[in-house]
């Protein structure tokens, strides 16, 4: 597997090398996020033989306006161009009403979705529970005895993994070159090898993680490794690889039109927390299935009780003690999905660098958006697009 590739004429008039050292940096990420399989080893997630059909009923949404980060009016069209968006698909009542692509994206292009992958994993957990494969309340060590002695040992359950309430000593600071996230990424193969650091792999690294003193379940603490452990639990529960589980139980039943893929480490362990690449239309299909209480392609794929629990469950007190209240001050988190505002209907899957699936059952709308934003977390863009999603919803519902 090549760790680098020549990307011709980018920036214009130059030949630039995209490597594991720069692939998440702008402007290289505009190419890299669409070409992960050229940079990293991946496992395939097979598509459906009977894709869920999409119907099209175009609506003009470009001039819907909302406030930009400076408080000035901006249109959807201008926001797409100015926020490093690579593509967006808007569904209303199951129909594609708007679709837009940039930076080489097409309807057939796979795009890295980062932590939207977590919401995929959380959804898959409900399917496995409904099939009797998974007990969300079981201890992690009942599936992975090797985790005894780590933070995922005594008292940590699958539910704590699902809800990001593990009492773990880990800081998810994406810009710290020497922090926990760098050690984690190096174990997954997402960083160039450092000759001064002994080589490792994801699952050996996961066993080194330790508690922070908080009891499990007390505080929402966003840590990607929890989701990688969750994927490992699924593999032990099902006896097959994560990519095959995802294809068999979710991707094919929901009617995905295209294969997806997920990055794997040097020993084939999937980066469940953030390694999926998929097409924008299949992300929209996934969101539409969630809006329709788990029904897609004419079948009940996700149990409706799991989706009800995602939308109305969660621990608001744990969230209020957590580390993402600056993103959603009155939000919540359940099974890897965000409630935007408690008491309102929208819920979302969110990934760094501007990846979103925004679902609003009240307005019968789903928005899937992928981006190559320069910063991993950019609250100005996130909050601007939350206003944008509401403006699009208002336009579709005849309120603007």
C-alpha atoms as a printed R data frame, in Angstrom:
    type eleno elety resid chain resno       x       y       z
1   ATOM     1    CA   UNK     A     1   0.000   0.000   0.000
2   ATOM     2    CA   UNK     A     2   1.463   3.343  -1.051
3   ATOM     3    CA   UNK     A     3   1.904   5.855   1.746
4   ATOM     4    CA   UNK     A     4   2.132   8.740  -0.704
5   ATOM     5    CA   UNK     A     5   0.959   9.816  -4.103
6   ATOM     6    CA   UNK     A     6   1.786  12.590  -6.548
7   ATOM     7    CA   UNK     A     7  -1.182  14.895  -6.961
8   ATOM     8    CA   UNK     A     8  -0.688  16.725 -10.231
9   ATOM     9    CA   UNK     A     9  -1.343  20.438 -10.701
10  ATOM    10    CA   UNK     A    10  -2.320  21.165  -7.120
11  ATOM    11    CA   UNK     A    11  -1.986  23.991  -6.261
12  ATOM    12    CA   UNK     A    12  -2.272  25.216  -9.866
13  ATOM    13    CA   UNK     A    13   1.020  25.091 -11.675
14  ATOM    14    CA   UNK     A    14   2.750  22.796  -9.172
15  ATOM    15    CA   UNK     A    15   3.128  19.138  -8.424
16  ATOM    16    CA   UNK     A    16   2.617  18.518  -4.736
17  ATOM    17    CA   UNK     A    17   3.204  15.347  -2.748
18  ATOM    18    CA   UNK     A    18   0.388  14.196  -0.472
19  ATOM    19    CA   UNK     A    19   1.820  12.118   2.365
20  ATOM    20    CA   UNK     A    20   0.837  10.775   5.764
21  ATOM    21    CA   UNK     A    21   2.529  13.855   7.200
22  ATOM    22    CA   UNK     A    22   0.245  16.379   5.475
23  ATOM    23    CA   UNK     A    23  -2.873  14.588   4.243
24  ATOM    24    CA   UNK     A    24  -5.207  16.111   6.844
25  ATOM    25    CA   UNK     A    25  -3.852  19.630   6.310
26  ATOM    26    CA   UNK     A    26  -5.402  22.163   3.966
27  ATOM    27    CA   UNK     A    27  -5.214  22.306   0.955
28  ATOM    28    CA   UNK     A    28  -3.980  18.704   0.651
29  ATOM    29    CA   UNK     A    29  -7.083  17.395   2.425
30  ATOM    30    CA   UNK     A    30  -9.308  18.440  -0.507
31  ATOM    31    CA   UNK     A    31  -7.722  15.587  -2.446
32  ATOM    32    CA   UNK     A    32  -6.884  13.255   0.423
33  ATOM    33    CA   UNK     A    33 -10.367  13.030   1.924
34  ATOM    34    CA   UNK     A    34 -11.609  11.759  -1.457
35  ATOM    35    CA   UNK     A    35  -8.721   9.343  -1.969
36  ATOM    36    CA   UNK     A    36  -8.119   7.630   1.345
37  ATOM    37    CA   UNK     A    37  -7.593   4.276  -0.359
38  ATOM    38    CA   UNK     A    38  -4.575   5.754  -2.138
39  ATOM    39    CA   UNK     A    39  -2.976   6.635   1.203
40  ATOM    40    CA   UNK     A    40  -3.999   3.988   3.735
41  ATOM    41    CA   UNK     A    41  -4.878   0.285   3.794
42  ATOM    42    CA   UNK     A    42  -8.638  -0.251   3.870
43  ATOM    43    CA   UNK     A    43 -11.225  -2.997   4.183
44  ATOM    44    CA   UNK     A    44 -14.179  -3.010   1.798
45  ATOM    45    CA   UNK     A    45 -17.787  -2.592   2.980
46  ATOM    46    CA   UNK     A    46 -19.885  -4.252   0.291
47  ATOM    47    CA   UNK     A    47 -22.896  -2.476  -1.177
48  ATOM    48    CA   UNK     A    48 -26.397  -3.819  -1.697
49  ATOM    49    CA   UNK     A    49 -27.413  -5.749  -4.789
50  ATOM    50    CA   UNK     A    50 -30.728  -3.883  -4.570
51  ATOM    51    CA   UNK     A    51 -29.929  -0.207  -3.944
52  ATOM    52    CA   UNK     A    52 -32.660   1.896  -2.392
53  ATOM    53    CA   UNK     A    53 -34.011   4.083  -5.170
54  ATOM    54    CA   UNK     A    54 -33.678   7.838  -4.957
55  ATOM    55    CA   UNK     A    55 -36.225  10.155  -6.515
56  ATOM    56    CA   UNK     A    56 -35.469  13.751  -7.447
57  ATOM    57    CA   UNK     A    57 -37.675  16.835  -7.037
58  ATOM    58    CA   UNK     A    58 -35.328  19.835  -7.336
59  ATOM    59    CA   UNK     A    59 -36.044  22.921  -5.273
60  ATOM    60    CA   UNK     A    60 -34.170  26.211  -5.475
61  ATOM    61    CA   UNK     A    61 -32.519  26.644  -2.092
62  ATOM    62    CA   UNK     A    62 -29.415  28.632  -3.055
63  ATOM    63    CA   UNK     A    63 -30.780  31.980  -1.877
64  ATOM    64    CA   UNK     A    64 -32.018  30.834   1.536
65  ATOM    65    CA   UNK     A    65 -30.140  33.076   3.951
66  ATOM    66    CA   UNK     A    66 -28.839  32.938   7.496
67  ATOM    67    CA   UNK     A    67 -26.096  34.570   9.567
68  ATOM    68    CA   UNK     A    68 -22.432  33.955   8.929
69  ATOM    69    CA   UNK     A    69 -19.903  33.957  11.839
70  ATOM    70    CA   UNK     A    70 -19.736  37.782  11.711
71  ATOM    71    CA   UNK     A    71 -23.495  38.088  12.003
72  ATOM    72    CA   UNK     A    72 -23.922  39.119   8.356
73  ATOM    73    CA   UNK     A    73 -26.480  37.570   6.024
74  ATOM    74    CA   UNK     A    74 -25.120  34.802   3.810
75  ATOM    75    CA   UNK     A    75 -26.899  32.585   1.295
76  ATOM    76    CA   UNK     A    76 -26.656  28.807   1.093
77  ATOM    77    CA   UNK     A    77 -24.764  29.134  -2.196
78  ATOM    78    CA   UNK     A    78 -22.202  31.514  -0.712
79  ATOM    79    CA   UNK     A    79 -21.835  29.455   2.464
80  ATOM    80    CA   UNK     A    80 -21.084  26.320   0.468
81  ATOM    81    CA   UNK     A    81 -18.319  28.083  -1.446
82  ATOM    82    CA   UNK     A    82 -16.792  29.793   1.592
83  ATOM    83    CA   UNK     A    83 -16.808  26.892   4.094
84  ATOM    84    CA   UNK     A    84 -14.713  24.327   2.184
85  ATOM    85    CA   UNK     A    85 -17.771  22.163   1.521
86  ATOM    86    CA   UNK     A    86 -17.082  19.290  -0.882
87  ATOM    87    CA   UNK     A    87 -20.683  18.229  -1.355
88  ATOM    88    CA   UNK     A    88 -24.204  18.405   0.056
89  ATOM    89    CA   UNK     A    89 -27.398  16.425  -0.510
90  ATOM    90    CA   UNK     A    90 -30.738  17.620   0.869
91  ATOM    91    CA   UNK     A    91 -33.684  15.231   1.137
92  ATOM    92    CA   UNK     A    92 -37.236  16.348   1.846
93  ATOM    93    CA   UNK     A    93 -39.880  13.697   2.414
94  ATOM    94    CA   UNK     A    94 -37.475  11.180   0.926
95  ATOM    95    CA   UNK     A    95 -36.776  13.048  -2.309
96  ATOM    96    CA   UNK     A    96 -33.515  14.669  -3.322
97  ATOM    97    CA   UNK     A    97 -34.384  18.361  -3.536
98  ATOM    98    CA   UNK     A    98 -30.845  19.714  -3.786
99  ATOM    99    CA   UNK     A    99 -27.424  18.282  -4.612
100 ATOM   100    CA   UNK     A   100 -24.123  20.138  -5.044
101 ATOM   101    CA   UNK     A   101 -20.490  19.062  -5.458
102 ATOM   102    CA   UNK     A   102 -17.082  20.764  -5.547
103 ATOM   103    CA   UNK     A   103 -13.339  20.006  -5.413
104 ATOM   104    CA   UNK     A   104 -13.632  16.901  -7.584
105 ATOM   105    CA   UNK     A   105 -16.538  15.282  -5.723
106 ATOM   106    CA   UNK     A   106 -19.191  13.447  -7.756
107 ATOM   107    CA   UNK     A   107 -22.158  11.252  -6.772
108 ATOM   108    CA   UNK     A   108 -19.854   8.224  -7.113
109 ATOM   109    CA   UNK     A   109 -16.936   9.588  -5.047
110 ATOM   110    CA   UNK     A   110 -16.120   8.162  -1.631
111 ATOM   111    CA   UNK     A   111 -15.349  10.784   1.014
112 ATOM   112    CA   UNK     A   112 -13.863  10.269   4.464
113 ATOM   113    CA   UNK     A   113 -16.560  10.943   7.065
114 ATOM   114    CA   UNK     A   114 -14.417  10.930  10.220
115 ATOM   115    CA   UNK     A   115 -16.606  10.637  13.344
116 ATOM   116    CA   UNK     A   116 -19.843  10.228  11.447
117 ATOM   117    CA   UNK     A   117 -18.363   6.707  11.488
118 ATOM   118    CA   UNK     A   118 -19.145   6.650  15.218
119 ATOM   119    CA   UNK     A   119 -22.851   7.178  14.559
120 ATOM   120    CA   UNK     A   120 -22.739   4.331  12.044
121 ATOM   121    CA   UNK     A   121 -21.235   2.151  14.780
122 ATOM   122    CA   UNK     A   122 -23.835   3.272  17.319
123 ATOM   123    CA   UNK     A   123 -26.633   2.431  14.902
124 ATOM   124    CA   UNK     A   124 -25.109  -0.964  14.200
125 ATOM   125    CA   UNK     A   125 -25.175  -1.682  17.930
126 ATOM   126    CA   UNK     A   126 -28.965  -1.492  17.954
127 ATOM   127    CA   UNK     A   127 -29.207  -3.930  15.062
128 ATOM   128    CA   UNK     A   128 -26.903  -6.424  16.779
129 ATOM   129    CA   UNK     A   129 -28.814  -6.069  20.050
130 ATOM   130    CA   UNK     A   130 -32.083  -6.724  18.226
131 ATOM   131    CA   UNK     A   131 -30.557  -9.856  16.675
132 ATOM   132    CA   UNK     A   132 -29.524 -11.106  20.100
133 ATOM   133    CA   UNK     A   133 -25.825 -10.733  19.284
134 ATOM   134    CA   UNK     A   134 -25.058  -7.904  21.714
135 ATOM   135    CA   UNK     A   135 -25.984  -6.982  25.274
136 ATOM   136    CA   UNK     A   136 -25.483  -3.217  25.697
137 ATOM   137    CA   UNK     A   137 -25.402  -3.588  29.488
138 ATOM   138    CA   UNK     A   138 -22.751  -6.312  29.538
139 ATOM   139    CA   UNK     A   139 -19.222  -5.643  30.786
140 ATOM   140    CA   UNK     A   140 -16.684  -5.005  28.056
141 ATOM   141    CA   UNK     A   141 -14.489  -7.782  29.453
142 ATOM   142    CA   UNK     A   142 -17.239 -10.331  28.883
143 ATOM   143    CA   UNK     A   143 -16.447  -9.879  25.186
144 ATOM   144    CA   UNK     A   144 -12.771  -8.884  25.407
145 ATOM   145    CA   UNK     A   145 -11.143 -10.463  28.484
146 ATOM   146    CA   UNK     A   146  -7.817  -8.930  27.411
147 ATOM   147    CA   UNK     A   147  -9.154  -5.532  28.505
148 ATOM   148    CA   UNK     A   148  -8.965  -6.505  32.173
149 ATOM   149    CA   UNK     A   149  -6.450  -4.159  33.778
150 ATOM   150    CA   UNK     A   150  -7.181  -1.288  31.382
151 ATOM   151    CA   UNK     A   151  -9.754   1.479  31.812
152 ATOM   152    CA   UNK     A   152 -12.151  -0.767  29.904
153 ATOM   153    CA   UNK     A   153 -11.898  -3.428  32.587
154 ATOM   154    CA   UNK     A   154 -13.606  -3.208  35.957
155 ATOM   155    CA   UNK     A   155 -17.094  -1.686  35.752
156 ATOM   156    CA   UNK     A   156 -16.977  -0.518  32.115
157 ATOM   157    CA   UNK     A   157 -19.961  -1.679  30.049
158 ATOM   158    CA   UNK     A   158 -20.841  -1.611  26.385
159 ATOM   159    CA   UNK     A   159 -23.340   1.150  27.188
160 ATOM   160    CA   UNK     A   160 -20.527   3.317  28.554
161 ATOM   161    CA   UNK     A   161 -18.743   2.869  25.225
162 ATOM   162    CA   UNK     A   162 -21.884   3.764  23.289
163 ATOM   163    CA   UNK     A   163 -22.561   6.912  25.299
164 ATOM   164    CA   UNK     A   164 -18.977   8.203  25.670
165 ATOM   165    CA   UNK     A   165 -19.193   8.018  29.442
166 ATOM   166    CA   UNK     A   166 -16.040   6.006  30.140
167 ATOM   167    CA   UNK     A   167 -13.932   7.479  32.950
168 ATOM   168    CA   UNK     A   168 -10.779   7.502  30.837
169 ATOM   169    CA   UNK     A   169  -7.573   9.531  31.030
170 ATOM   170    CA   UNK     A   170  -7.374  10.809  27.459
171 ATOM   171    CA   UNK     A   171  -7.534  14.283  25.923
172 ATOM   172    CA   UNK     A   172  -8.903  14.456  22.384
173 ATOM   173    CA   UNK     A   173  -6.898  17.504  21.315
174 ATOM   174    CA   UNK     A   174  -6.524  17.203  17.535
175 ATOM   175    CA   UNK     A   175  -3.848  19.899  17.315
176 ATOM   176    CA   UNK     A   176  -1.508  18.653  20.038
177 ATOM   177    CA   UNK     A   177   1.509  17.181  18.192
178 ATOM   178    CA   UNK     A   178   2.654  15.230  21.254
179 ATOM   179    CA   UNK     A   179  -0.644  14.402  22.941
180 ATOM   180    CA   UNK     A   180  -2.889  11.385  23.299
181 ATOM   181    CA   UNK     A   181  -4.448  11.835  19.877
182 ATOM   182    CA   UNK     A   182  -1.050  11.622  18.163
183 ATOM   183    CA   UNK     A   183  -0.207   8.356  19.951
184 ATOM   184    CA   UNK     A   184  -3.633   7.011  19.026
185 ATOM   185    CA   UNK     A   185  -3.365   8.013  15.374
186 ATOM   186    CA   UNK     A   186   0.097   6.511  15.139
187 ATOM   187    CA   UNK     A   187  -1.292   3.173  16.385
188 ATOM   188    CA   UNK     A   188  -3.943   3.240  13.629
189 ATOM   189    CA   UNK     A   189  -1.446   3.987  10.852
190 ATOM   190    CA   UNK     A   190  -2.810   7.486  10.268
191 ATOM   191    CA   UNK     A   191   0.559   9.091  10.976
192 ATOM   192    CA   UNK     A   192   3.919   8.591   9.332
193 ATOM   193    CA   UNK     A   193   6.129   6.290  11.436
194 ATOM   194    CA   UNK     A   194   8.413   8.044  13.906
195 ATOM   195    CA   UNK     A   195  11.806   6.277  14.112
196 ATOM   196    CA   UNK     A   196  12.158   7.394  17.730
197 ATOM   197    CA   UNK     A   197   8.885   5.746  18.782
198 ATOM   198    CA   UNK     A   198   8.510   1.946  18.942
199 ATOM   199    CA   UNK     A   199   5.902   0.719  16.432
200 ATOM   200    CA   UNK     A   200   2.535  -0.324  17.821
201 ATOM   201    CA   UNK     A   201  -0.934  -1.230  16.613
202 ATOM   202    CA   UNK     A   202  -4.415  -0.125  17.574
203 ATOM   203    CA   UNK     A   203  -5.457  -2.928  19.882
204 ATOM   204    CA   UNK     A   204  -2.173  -3.101  21.758
205 ATOM   205    CA   UNK     A   205  -2.517   0.646  22.290
206 ATOM   206    CA   UNK     A   206  -6.122   0.356  23.533
207 ATOM   207    CA   UNK     A   207  -5.001  -1.993  26.309
208 ATOM   208    CA   UNK     A   208  -2.629   0.671  27.667
209 ATOM   209    CA   UNK     A   209  -5.362   3.222  28.441
210 ATOM   210    CA   UNK     A   210  -6.091   3.993  32.071
211 ATOM   211    CA   UNK     A   211  -8.831   5.630  34.211
212 ATOM   212    CA   UNK     A   212  -9.036   9.311  35.115
213 ATOM   213    CA   UNK     A   213 -10.724   8.840  38.490
214 ATOM   214    CA   UNK     A   214 -14.311   9.535  37.398
215 ATOM   215    CA   UNK     A   215 -16.791   6.677  37.716
216 ATOM   216    CA   UNK     A   216 -18.034   5.273  34.429
217 ATOM   217    CA   UNK     A   217 -21.343   6.853  33.451
218 ATOM   218    CA   UNK     A   218 -20.787  10.086  35.369
219 ATOM   219    CA   UNK     A   219 -19.489  12.431  32.667
220 ATOM   220    CA   UNK     A   220 -19.732  12.717  28.906
221 ATOM   221    CA   UNK     A   221 -16.095  12.565  27.839
222 ATOM   222    CA   UNK     A   222 -15.518  12.433  24.095
223 ATOM   223    CA   UNK     A   223 -12.750   9.919  23.346
224 ATOM   224    CA   UNK     A   224 -12.449   8.159  19.994
225 ATOM   225    CA   UNK     A   225 -10.839   5.020  21.391
226 ATOM   226    CA   UNK     A   226 -14.142   4.068  23.050
227 ATOM   227    CA   UNK     A   227 -15.636   3.460  19.615
228 ATOM   228    CA   UNK     A   228 -12.704   1.353  18.462
229 ATOM   229    CA   UNK     A   229 -13.204  -0.843  21.522
230 ATOM   230    CA   UNK     A   230 -16.911  -1.001  20.626
231 ATOM   231    CA   UNK     A   231 -16.056  -2.299  17.149
232 ATOM   232    CA   UNK     A   232 -13.808  -4.915  18.716
233 ATOM   233    CA   UNK     A   233 -16.746  -5.971  20.943
234 ATOM   234    CA   UNK     A   234 -18.897  -6.375  17.826
235 ATOM   235    CA   UNK     A   235 -16.275  -8.587  16.206
236 ATOM   236    CA   UNK     A   236 -16.146 -10.842  19.269
237 ATOM   237    CA   UNK     A   237 -19.950 -10.949  19.395
238 ATOM   238    CA   UNK     A   238 -20.314 -11.871  15.718
239 ATOM   239    CA   UNK     A   239 -17.115 -13.746  14.935
240 ATOM   240    CA   UNK     A   240 -16.372 -11.807  11.736
241 ATOM   241    CA   UNK     A   241 -14.574  -8.572  10.850
242 ATOM   242    CA   UNK     A   242 -16.116  -5.178  11.486
243 ATOM   243    CA   UNK     A   243 -16.308  -4.375   7.767
244 ATOM   244    CA   UNK     A   244 -18.241  -7.606   7.130
245 ATOM   245    CA   UNK     A   245 -20.553  -6.978  10.102
246 ATOM   246    CA   UNK     A   246 -21.305  -3.480   8.852
247 ATOM   247    CA   UNK     A   247 -21.985  -4.687   5.317
248 ATOM   248    CA   UNK     A   248 -24.111  -7.672   6.365
249 ATOM   249    CA   UNK     A   249 -26.242  -5.987   9.004
250 ATOM   250    CA   UNK     A   250 -26.493  -2.363   7.810
251 ATOM   251    CA   UNK     A   251 -24.937  -1.328   4.502
252 ATOM   252    CA   UNK     A   252 -26.581  -4.000   2.350
253 ATOM   253    CA   UNK     A   253 -29.975  -4.089   4.119
254 ATOM   254    CA   UNK     A   254 -30.381  -0.303   3.909
255 ATOM   255    CA   UNK     A   255 -29.797  -0.430   0.138
256 ATOM   256    CA   UNK     A   256 -26.424   1.286  -0.229
257 ATOM   257    CA   UNK     A   257 -25.647   1.972  -3.876
258 ATOM   258    CA   UNK     A   258 -21.856   1.955  -3.528
259 ATOM   259    CA   UNK     A   259 -19.245   0.020  -1.628
260 ATOM   260    CA   UNK     A   260 -17.802   1.971   1.281
261 ATOM   261    CA   UNK     A   261 -14.461   1.303   2.963
262 ATOM   262    CA   UNK     A   262 -12.791   1.661   6.346
263 ATOM   263    CA   UNK     A   263  -9.133   2.171   7.185
264 ATOM   264    CA   UNK     A   264  -7.318  -0.630   8.996
265 ATOM   265    CA   UNK     A   265  -4.079  -0.740  10.973
266 ATOM   266    CA   UNK     A   266  -0.978  -2.883  10.406
267 ATOM   267    CA   UNK     A   267  -2.802  -5.929  11.781
268 ATOM   268    CA   UNK     A   268  -6.120  -5.364  10.039
269 ATOM   269    CA   UNK     A   269  -8.019  -3.767  12.937
270 ATOM   270    CA   UNK     A   270 -10.594  -1.269  11.654
271 ATOM   271    CA   UNK     A   271 -10.552   2.343  12.767
272 ATOM   272    CA   UNK     A   272 -14.215   2.170  13.774
273 ATOM   273    CA   UNK     A   273 -14.167   5.646  15.325
274 ATOM   274    CA   UNK     A   274 -13.409   7.613  12.189
275 ATOM   275    CA   UNK     A   275 -12.198   5.570   9.247
276 ATOM   276    CA   UNK     A   276 -15.216   5.131   6.963
277 ATOM   277    CA   UNK     A   277 -15.355   6.616   3.473
278 ATOM   278    CA   UNK     A   278 -18.716   6.597   1.664
279 ATOM   279    CA   UNK     A   279 -20.601   8.412  -1.073
280 ATOM   280    CA   UNK     A   280 -22.752  11.374  -0.181
281 ATOM   281    CA   UNK     A   281 -25.900   9.779  -1.547
282 ATOM   282    CA   UNK     A   282 -25.393   6.688   0.617
283 ATOM   283    CA   UNK     A   283 -24.930   8.948   3.644
284 ATOM   284    CA   UNK     A   284 -28.235  10.567   2.715
285 ATOM   285    CA   UNK     A   285 -29.846   7.119   2.457
286 ATOM   286    CA   UNK     A   286 -28.490   6.313   5.906
287 ATOM   287    CA   UNK     A   287 -29.930   9.536   7.318
288 ATOM   288    CA   UNK     A   288 -33.278   8.947   5.646
289 ATOM   289    CA   UNK     A   289 -33.441   5.474   7.181
290 ATOM   290    CA   UNK     A   290 -32.879   7.015  10.603
291 ATOM   291    CA   UNK     A   291 -35.619   9.586   9.945
292 ATOM   292    CA   UNK     A   292 -37.994   6.778   8.981
293 ATOM   293    CA   UNK     A   293 -37.591   4.907  12.278
294 ATOM   294    CA   UNK     A   294 -35.091   2.443  10.824
295 ATOM   295    CA   UNK     A   295 -36.962   1.496   7.654
296 ATOM   296    CA   UNK     A   296 -35.078   1.514   4.347
297 ATOM   297    CA   UNK     A   297 -35.438  -0.264   1.046
298 ATOM   298    CA   UNK     A   298 -38.770  -1.681   2.203
299 ATOM   299    CA   UNK     A   299 -37.463  -3.371   5.339
300 ATOM   300    CA   UNK     A   300 -36.920  -2.653   9.025
301 ATOM   301    CA   UNK     A   301 -33.136  -2.398   9.202
302 ATOM   302    CA   UNK     A   302 -32.656  -0.674  12.565
303 ATOM   303    CA   UNK     A   303 -35.134  -1.467  15.361
304 ATOM   304    CA   UNK     A   304 -37.416   1.495  15.932
305 ATOM   305    CA   UNK     A   305 -36.964   1.195  19.705
306 ATOM   306    CA   UNK     A   306 -33.235   1.850  19.290
307 ATOM   307    CA   UNK     A   307 -33.881   5.015  17.303
308 ATOM   308    CA   UNK     A   308 -36.461   6.171  19.862
309 ATOM   309    CA   UNK     A   309 -33.824   5.646  22.538
310 ATOM   310    CA   UNK     A   310 -31.252   7.642  20.522
311 ATOM   311    CA   UNK     A   311 -33.658  10.555  20.184
312 ATOM   312    CA   UNK     A   312 -35.097  10.575  23.682
313 ATOM   313    CA   UNK     A   313 -32.534   8.756  25.840
314 ATOM   314    CA   UNK     A   314 -29.175   9.895  27.077
315 ATOM   315    CA   UNK     A   315 -28.020  11.457  30.320
316 ATOM   316    CA   UNK     A   316 -28.458  15.231  30.289
317 ATOM   317    CA   UNK     A   317 -26.519  15.619  33.553
318 ATOM   318    CA   UNK     A   318 -23.563  13.674  32.172
319 ATOM   319    CA   UNK     A   319 -23.671  15.875  29.066
320 ATOM   320    CA   UNK     A   320 -23.707  19.069  31.132
321 ATOM   321    CA   UNK     A   321 -20.565  17.891  32.932
322 ATOM   322    CA   UNK     A   322 -18.887  17.031  29.636
323 ATOM   323    CA   UNK     A   323 -16.479  18.577  27.186
324 ATOM   324    CA   UNK     A   324 -18.681  19.517  24.205
325 ATOM   325    CA   UNK     A   325 -21.158  21.895  25.791
326 ATOM   326    CA   UNK     A   326 -19.583  24.708  23.763
327 ATOM   327    CA   UNK     A   327 -20.831  22.953  20.624
328 ATOM   328    CA   UNK     A   328 -24.359  22.084  21.790
329 ATOM   329    CA   UNK     A   329 -24.986  23.876  25.125
330 ATOM   330    CA   UNK     A   330 -28.325  22.140  25.700
331 ATOM   331    CA   UNK     A   331 -27.578  18.961  23.782
332 ATOM   332    CA   UNK     A   332 -27.331  15.295  24.598
333 ATOM   333    CA   UNK     A   333 -25.625  12.142  23.362
334 ATOM   334    CA   UNK     A   334 -26.882   8.614  22.999
335 ATOM   335    CA   UNK     A   335 -25.450   5.653  21.110
336 ATOM   336    CA   UNK     A   336 -23.018   7.894  19.190
337 ATOM   337    CA   UNK     A   337 -25.674  10.399  18.028
338 ATOM   338    CA   UNK     A   338 -26.093  14.025  19.108
339 ATOM   339    CA   UNK     A   339 -29.319  15.672  20.153
340 ATOM   340    CA   UNK     A   340 -28.868  19.283  19.056
341 ATOM   341    CA   UNK     A   341 -31.297  20.839  21.531
342 ATOM   342    CA   UNK     A   342 -33.188  18.885  24.157
343 ATOM   343    CA   UNK     A   343 -36.927  19.135  23.586
344 ATOM   344    CA   UNK     A   344 -36.545  19.693  19.830
345 ATOM   345    CA   UNK     A   345 -36.506  17.078  17.080
346 ATOM   346    CA   UNK     A   346 -33.197  17.455  15.164
347 ATOM   347    CA   UNK     A   347 -30.420  14.972  15.820
348 ATOM   348    CA   UNK     A   348 -27.116  14.581  14.056
349 ATOM   349    CA   UNK     A   349 -23.970  12.647  13.257
350 ATOM   350    CA   UNK     A   350 -20.922  14.933  13.240
351 ATOM   351    CA   UNK     A   351 -17.301  14.491  12.179
352 ATOM   352    CA   UNK     A   352 -14.289  16.784  12.289
353 ATOM   353    CA   UNK     A   353 -13.342  18.915   9.270
354 ATOM   354    CA   UNK     A   354 -17.047  19.539   8.570
355 ATOM   355    CA   UNK     A   355 -18.807  16.172   8.100
356 ATOM   356    CA   UNK     A   356 -22.524  16.135   8.975
357 ATOM   357    CA   UNK     A   357 -25.724  14.162   8.752
358 ATOM   358    CA   UNK     A   358 -28.474  16.444  10.085
359 ATOM   359    CA   UNK     A   359 -31.918  14.908  10.541
360 ATOM   360    CA   UNK     A   360 -35.046  16.873  11.416
361 ATOM   361    CA   UNK     A   361 -38.095  14.602  11.665
362 ATOM   362    CA   UNK     A   362 -40.403  17.577  12.275
363 ATOM   363    CA   UNK     A   363 -39.635  19.076   8.856
364 ATOM   364    CA   UNK     A   364 -39.123  15.643   7.206
365 ATOM   365    CA   UNK     A   365 -35.655  16.739   6.125
366 ATOM   366    CA   UNK     A   366 -32.240  15.080   5.960
367 ATOM   367    CA   UNK     A   367 -29.014  16.880   5.039
368 ATOM   368    CA   UNK     A   368 -25.738  15.081   4.363
369 ATOM   369    CA   UNK     A   369 -22.684  17.322   3.950
370 ATOM   370    CA   UNK     A   370 -18.983  16.523   3.556
371 ATOM   371    CA   UNK     A   371 -16.152  19.032   3.725
372 ATOM   372    CA   UNK     A   372 -12.412  19.605   3.825
373 ATOM   373    CA   UNK     A   373 -12.300  22.405   6.391
374 ATOM   374    CA   UNK     A   374  -8.747  23.398   7.404
375 ATOM   375    CA   UNK     A   375  -9.359  23.053  11.160
376 ATOM   376    CA   UNK     A   376 -10.545  19.797  12.716
377 ATOM   377    CA   UNK     A   377 -13.015  21.692  14.898
378 ATOM   378    CA   UNK     A   378 -14.318  25.058  13.744
379 ATOM   379    CA   UNK     A   379 -17.207  26.208  15.928
380 ATOM   380    CA   UNK     A   380 -17.839  29.246  13.730
381 ATOM   381    CA   UNK     A   381 -18.540  26.994  10.757
382 ATOM   382    CA   UNK     A   382 -20.479  24.467  12.862
383 ATOM   383    CA   UNK     A   383 -22.778  27.080  14.328
384 ATOM   384    CA   UNK     A   384 -23.150  28.837  10.979
385 ATOM   385    CA   UNK     A   385 -24.275  25.607   9.358
386 ATOM   386    CA   UNK     A   386 -26.688  24.829  12.167
387 ATOM   387    CA   UNK     A   387 -28.326  28.142  11.290
388 ATOM   388    CA   UNK     A   388 -28.076  27.124   7.637
389 ATOM   389    CA   UNK     A   389 -29.796  23.787   8.201
390 ATOM   390    CA   UNK     A   390 -32.637  25.567   9.980
391 ATOM   391    CA   UNK     A   391 -32.923  28.075   7.124
392 ATOM   392    CA   UNK     A   392 -33.142  25.256   4.589
393 ATOM   393    CA   UNK     A   393 -35.751  23.538   6.740
394 ATOM   394    CA   UNK     A   394 -37.794  26.738   6.927
395 ATOM   395    CA   UNK     A   395 -37.631  27.168   3.142
396 ATOM   396    CA   UNK     A   396 -38.738  23.585   2.508
397 ATOM   397    CA   UNK     A   397 -41.626  23.966   4.935
398 ATOM   398    CA   UNK     A   398 -42.755  27.255   3.393
399 ATOM   399    CA   UNK     A   399 -41.751  29.340   6.405
400 ATOM   400    CA   UNK     A   400 -39.124  31.457   4.641
